[in-house]
mmCIF file of C-alpha atoms in Angstrom:
data_model
loop_
_atom_site.group_PDB
_atom_site.id
_atom_site.type_symbol
_atom_site.label_atom_id
_atom_site.label_comp_id
_atom_site.label_asym_id
_atom_site.label_seq_id
_atom_site.Cartn_x
_atom_site.Cartn_y
_atom_site.Cartn_z
ATOM 1 C CA MET P 1 -163.602 -169.760 -62.375
ATOM 2 C CA HIS P 2 -166.681 -168.695 -60.201
ATOM 3 C CA ALA P 3 -166.423 -165.465 -58.191
ATOM 4 C CA LEU P 4 -165.566 -167.068 -54.921
ATOM 5 C CA GLY P 5 -162.628 -168.769 -56.625
ATOM 6 C CA ARG P 6 -161.439 -165.803 -58.347
ATOM 7 C CA LEU P 7 -161.668 -163.763 -55.151
ATOM 8 C CA ARG P 8 -159.680 -166.657 -52.990
ATOM 9 C CA PHE P 9 -157.268 -166.547 -56.249
ATOM 10 C CA PHE P 10 -156.774 -162.493 -55.963
ATOM 11 C CA SER P 11 -156.524 -162.643 -52.040
ATOM 12 C CA LEU P 12 -153.588 -165.494 -52.641
ATOM 13 C CA CYS P 13 -151.818 -163.548 -55.427
ATOM 14 C CA PHE P 14 -151.983 -160.397 -52.972
ATOM 15 C CA THR P 15 -150.549 -162.433 -50.128
ATOM 16 C CA LEU P 16 -147.909 -163.640 -52.494
ATOM 17 C CA CYS P 17 -147.050 -159.859 -53.360
ATOM 18 C CA PHE P 18 -147.120 -158.985 -49.948
ATOM 19 C CA SER P 19 -144.222 -161.487 -48.988
ATOM 20 C CA ILE P 20 -141.988 -159.747 -51.338
ATOM 21 C CA PHE P 21 -141.887 -157.266 -48.326
ATOM 22 C CA PHE P 22 -140.504 -159.075 -45.455
ATOM 23 C CA ILE P 23 -137.547 -157.493 -45.251
ATOM 24 C CA PHE P 24 -138.808 -154.204 -44.300
ATOM 25 C CA THR P 25 -140.140 -153.030 -41.033
ATOM 26 C CA PHE P 26 -142.936 -150.761 -39.929
ATOM 27 C CA SER P 27 -143.725 -148.389 -37.225
ATOM 28 C CA ALA P 28 -147.044 -148.786 -35.649
ATOM 29 C CA GLU P 29 -147.700 -144.959 -36.687
ATOM 30 C CA ALA P 30 -146.943 -145.399 -40.096
ATOM 31 C CA SER P 31 -149.312 -148.270 -40.407
ATOM 32 C CA SER P 32 -152.146 -147.009 -38.450
ATOM 33 C CA GLN P 33 -152.099 -144.276 -40.843
ATOM 34 C CA ARG P 34 -152.946 -146.843 -43.343
ATOM 35 C CA VAL P 35 -156.395 -147.345 -42.656
ATOM 36 C CA GLY P 36 -158.368 -145.970 -45.199
ATOM 37 C CA ASP P 37 -156.104 -146.739 -48.277
ATOM 38 C CA LEU P 38 -158.374 -148.331 -50.983
ATOM 39 C CA ILE P 39 -158.090 -149.684 -54.425
ATOM 40 C CA GLU P 40 -160.386 -150.459 -57.009
ATOM 41 C CA TYR P 41 -160.171 -152.812 -59.991
ATOM 42 C CA SER P 42 -162.709 -153.143 -63.186
ATOM 43 C CA GLY P 43 -162.529 -156.379 -65.771
ATOM 44 C CA ARG P 44 -164.630 -158.720 -67.310
ATOM 45 C CA VAL P 45 -165.635 -162.096 -66.786
ATOM 46 C CA ASN P 46 -167.354 -164.190 -69.047
ATOM 47 C CA SER P 47 -168.551 -160.965 -70.847
ATOM 48 C CA GLN P 48 -170.036 -159.696 -67.478
ATOM 49 C CA ALA P 49 -168.337 -156.637 -65.897
ATOM 50 C CA SER P 50 -167.191 -157.499 -62.533
ATOM 51 C CA SER P 51 -164.896 -155.237 -60.166
ATOM 52 C CA LEU P 52 -163.101 -155.639 -56.814
ATOM 53 C CA LYS P 53 -162.666 -153.608 -54.349
ATOM 54 C CA MET P 54 -160.088 -153.688 -51.406
ATOM 55 C CA ARG P 55 -159.298 -151.242 -48.572
ATOM 56 C CA TYR P 56 -157.575 -151.543 -45.028
ATOM 57 C CA THR P 57 -160.505 -151.016 -42.380
ATOM 58 C CA HIS P 58 -158.862 -151.208 -38.984
ATOM 59 C CA TYR P 59 -155.611 -151.393 -37.591
ATOM 60 C CA ASP P 60 -154.966 -152.788 -33.849
ATOM 61 C CA GLN P 61 -151.654 -153.665 -32.230
ATOM 62 C CA GLY P 62 -149.547 -154.952 -35.115
ATOM 63 C CA SER P 63 -152.293 -156.326 -37.498
ATOM 64 C CA MET P 64 -153.968 -154.777 -40.305
ATOM 65 C CA THR P 65 -158.136 -155.649 -41.387
ATOM 66 C CA GLN P 66 -158.405 -155.334 -45.174
ATOM 67 C CA LEU P 67 -161.587 -155.942 -46.799
ATOM 68 C CA THR P 68 -162.222 -157.361 -50.009
ATOM 69 C CA GLN P 69 -165.699 -156.900 -52.033
ATOM 70 C CA PHE P 70 -166.135 -158.765 -55.648
ATOM 71 C CA PHE P 71 -168.774 -157.634 -57.601
ATOM 72 C CA THR P 72 -170.517 -159.052 -61.035
ATOM 73 C CA GLU P 73 -172.516 -156.342 -63.095
ATOM 74 C CA GLY P 74 -172.736 -154.217 -59.955
ATOM 75 C CA GLN P 75 -174.019 -156.575 -57.374
ATOM 76 C CA MET P 76 -171.926 -157.763 -54.898
ATOM 77 C CA VAL P 77 -171.260 -161.382 -55.579
ATOM 78 C CA ALA P 78 -168.497 -162.216 -52.387
ATOM 79 C CA GLU P 79 -166.850 -160.613 -49.612
ATOM 80 C CA HIS P 80 -163.820 -161.509 -47.601
ATOM 81 C CA THR P 81 -162.389 -159.856 -44.404
ATOM 82 C CA GLU P 82 -158.639 -160.984 -43.876
ATOM 83 C CA VAL P 83 -156.107 -159.886 -40.835
ATOM 84 C CA LEU P 84 -152.731 -159.125 -42.012
ATOM 85 C CA ASP P 85 -149.724 -158.970 -40.133
ATOM 86 C CA GLU P 86 -147.917 -155.704 -40.004
ATOM 87 C CA SER P 87 -145.056 -156.617 -42.177
ATOM 88 C CA SER P 88 -147.484 -157.144 -45.159
ATOM 89 C CA ILE P 89 -149.275 -153.675 -45.016
ATOM 90 C CA ILE P 90 -148.318 -151.842 -48.422
ATOM 91 C CA THR P 91 -147.212 -148.315 -47.839
ATOM 92 C CA MET P 92 -146.083 -145.838 -50.539
ATOM 93 C CA GLU P 93 -142.606 -146.780 -49.975
ATOM 94 C CA THR P 94 -142.626 -150.493 -50.320
ATOM 95 C CA ALA P 95 -145.187 -150.172 -53.264
ATOM 96 C CA GLY P 96 -142.234 -148.125 -55.120
ATOM 97 C CA VAL P 97 -139.496 -150.521 -53.991
ATOM 98 C CA MET P 98 -141.364 -153.255 -55.479
ATOM 99 C CA VAL P 99 -141.291 -151.946 -58.790
ATOM 100 C CA GLY P 100 -137.665 -150.634 -58.294
ATOM 101 C CA LEU P 101 -136.814 -154.013 -57.643
ATOM 102 C CA CYS P 102 -138.374 -155.791 -60.473
ATOM 103 C CA LEU P 103 -135.620 -157.374 -62.224
ATOM 104 C CA GLN P 104 -134.390 -159.230 -58.817
ATOM 105 C CA PHE P 105 -137.773 -160.647 -58.902
ATOM 106 C CA GLY P 106 -137.577 -161.788 -62.168
ATOM 107 C CA GLY P 107 -140.083 -159.296 -63.582
ATOM 108 C CA VAL P 108 -139.733 -157.074 -66.629
ATOM 109 C CA HIS P 109 -140.332 -153.142 -66.554
ATOM 110 C CA GLU P 110 -143.113 -151.961 -68.625
ATOM 111 C CA TYR P 111 -145.266 -148.574 -68.750
ATOM 112 C CA LEU P 112 -149.024 -149.346 -68.752
ATOM 113 C CA GLU P 113 -151.608 -146.890 -70.163
ATOM 114 C CA LEU P 114 -154.331 -147.465 -67.145
ATOM 115 C CA PRO P 115 -157.719 -145.654 -66.438
ATOM 116 C CA VAL P 116 -155.852 -143.794 -63.788
ATOM 117 C CA GLY P 117 -152.649 -142.741 -65.908
ATOM 118 C CA LYS P 118 -149.482 -144.211 -67.348
ATOM 119 C CA THR P 119 -147.655 -145.915 -64.921
ATOM 120 C CA LEU P 120 -144.261 -147.990 -64.709
ATOM 121 C CA THR P 121 -145.057 -151.241 -63.705
ATOM 122 C CA CYS P 122 -143.404 -154.614 -63.041
ATOM 123 C CA ARG P 123 -144.544 -157.406 -65.491
ATOM 124 C CA ILE P 124 -144.257 -160.891 -63.633
ATOM 125 C CA THR P 125 -145.914 -164.164 -63.596
ATOM 126 C CA ALA P 126 -147.558 -165.249 -60.786
ATOM 127 C CA ALA P 127 -145.647 -168.630 -61.049
ATOM 128 C CA ALA P 128 -142.271 -166.467 -60.897
ATOM 129 C CA ILE P 129 -143.450 -164.892 -57.617
ATOM 130 C CA SER P 130 -144.450 -167.984 -56.029
ATOM 131 C CA THR P 131 -141.051 -169.553 -56.958
ATOM 132 C CA GLN P 132 -139.347 -166.516 -55.307
ATOM 133 C CA VAL P 133 -141.670 -166.817 -52.187
ATOM 134 C CA TYR P 134 -143.993 -169.899 -51.786
ATOM 135 C CA GLU P 135 -142.248 -173.411 -53.138
ATOM 136 C CA VAL P 136 -145.530 -174.849 -52.030
ATOM 137 C CA TYR P 137 -147.674 -172.960 -54.539
ATOM 138 C CA LYS P 138 -145.337 -173.375 -57.616
ATOM 139 C CA GLU P 139 -147.533 -175.837 -59.308
ATOM 140 C CA ALA P 140 -150.909 -174.079 -58.447
ATOM 141 C CA PHE P 141 -149.506 -171.081 -59.772
ATOM 142 C CA ALA P 142 -148.082 -172.440 -63.021
ATOM 143 C CA ASP P 143 -150.366 -171.248 -65.205
ATOM 144 C CA ALA P 144 -152.511 -168.579 -63.087
ATOM 145 C CA GLY P 145 -151.857 -165.316 -64.837
ATOM 146 C CA THR P 146 -149.593 -162.289 -64.941
ATOM 147 C CA LEU P 147 -149.281 -159.217 -62.333
ATOM 148 C CA TRP P 148 -148.306 -155.794 -62.995
ATOM 149 C CA LEU P 149 -146.745 -154.597 -59.894
ATOM 150 C CA GLY P 150 -147.205 -150.697 -59.456
ATOM 151 C CA PRO P 151 -147.335 -147.894 -56.683
ATOM 152 C CA PHE P 152 -150.434 -148.371 -55.625
ATOM 153 C CA PRO P 153 -151.922 -148.804 -52.126
ATOM 154 C CA VAL P 154 -153.345 -152.158 -50.434
ATOM 155 C CA THR P 155 -152.236 -154.442 -52.945
ATOM 156 C CA GLY P 156 -149.095 -152.992 -54.897
ATOM 157 C CA ILE P 157 -150.900 -154.343 -58.210
ATOM 158 C CA ALA P 158 -151.903 -152.265 -61.266
ATOM 159 C CA GLN P 159 -153.310 -154.565 -63.671
ATOM 160 C CA MET P 160 -153.661 -158.653 -63.219
ATOM 161 C CA GLU P 161 -154.612 -160.983 -66.098
ATOM 162 C CA VAL P 162 -156.325 -164.256 -64.722
ATOM 163 C CA ASP P 163 -157.816 -166.894 -66.779
ATOM 164 C CA GLY P 164 -158.164 -164.460 -69.554
ATOM 165 C CA ALA P 165 -159.880 -161.856 -67.334
ATOM 166 C CA LEU P 166 -157.949 -158.582 -67.429
ATOM 167 C CA TYR P 167 -158.388 -156.216 -64.542
ATOM 168 C CA GLN P 168 -156.916 -152.793 -64.123
ATOM 169 C CA VAL P 169 -156.882 -150.166 -61.470
ATOM 170 C CA THR P 170 -159.418 -148.060 -62.094
ATOM 171 C CA LYS P 171 -159.423 -146.180 -58.654
ATOM 172 C CA TYR P 172 -157.099 -145.717 -55.749
ATOM 173 C CA HIS P 173 -156.524 -143.565 -52.493
ATOM 174 C CA TRP P 174 -153.396 -143.146 -50.219
ATOM 175 C CA ASN P 175 -154.617 -142.200 -46.822
ATOM 176 C CA GLU P 176 -152.122 -139.445 -46.067
#
């Protein structure tokens, strides 16, 4: 899968994960404090080092702007900006709840040793998330990969494996 296709896939995975949180209500004050939250992932694609950087850049009247950048061998190869509904903004509370409700989503609790430390995660297939949230994507995600949900900003994802490529959190920041 080329970089732009992979970026779109990651964006859709994150959208599926965000959908889990539709039951929560957020205040504008709490949401605006999330500007500056960031997460970075590293991995290898076709034996090339690659990384993914995502951050919240701007909040305005119920929506958050999220910037995603995809790098291969240190060079940016794709950039995507998305405006998210306020209910899709990941907070410390919702990231923790996602792991806590793991079994209800069809996942399995698993400790991972990540570059940022040992973390309790929820291992779940993208197909399981799509079945729970978006029936229309069920077939597209049947063999899409595995996500390890965790207590991290912007995505709520600790690790992901897609098409044989493994990405792990290497850096994150909660704007407090």
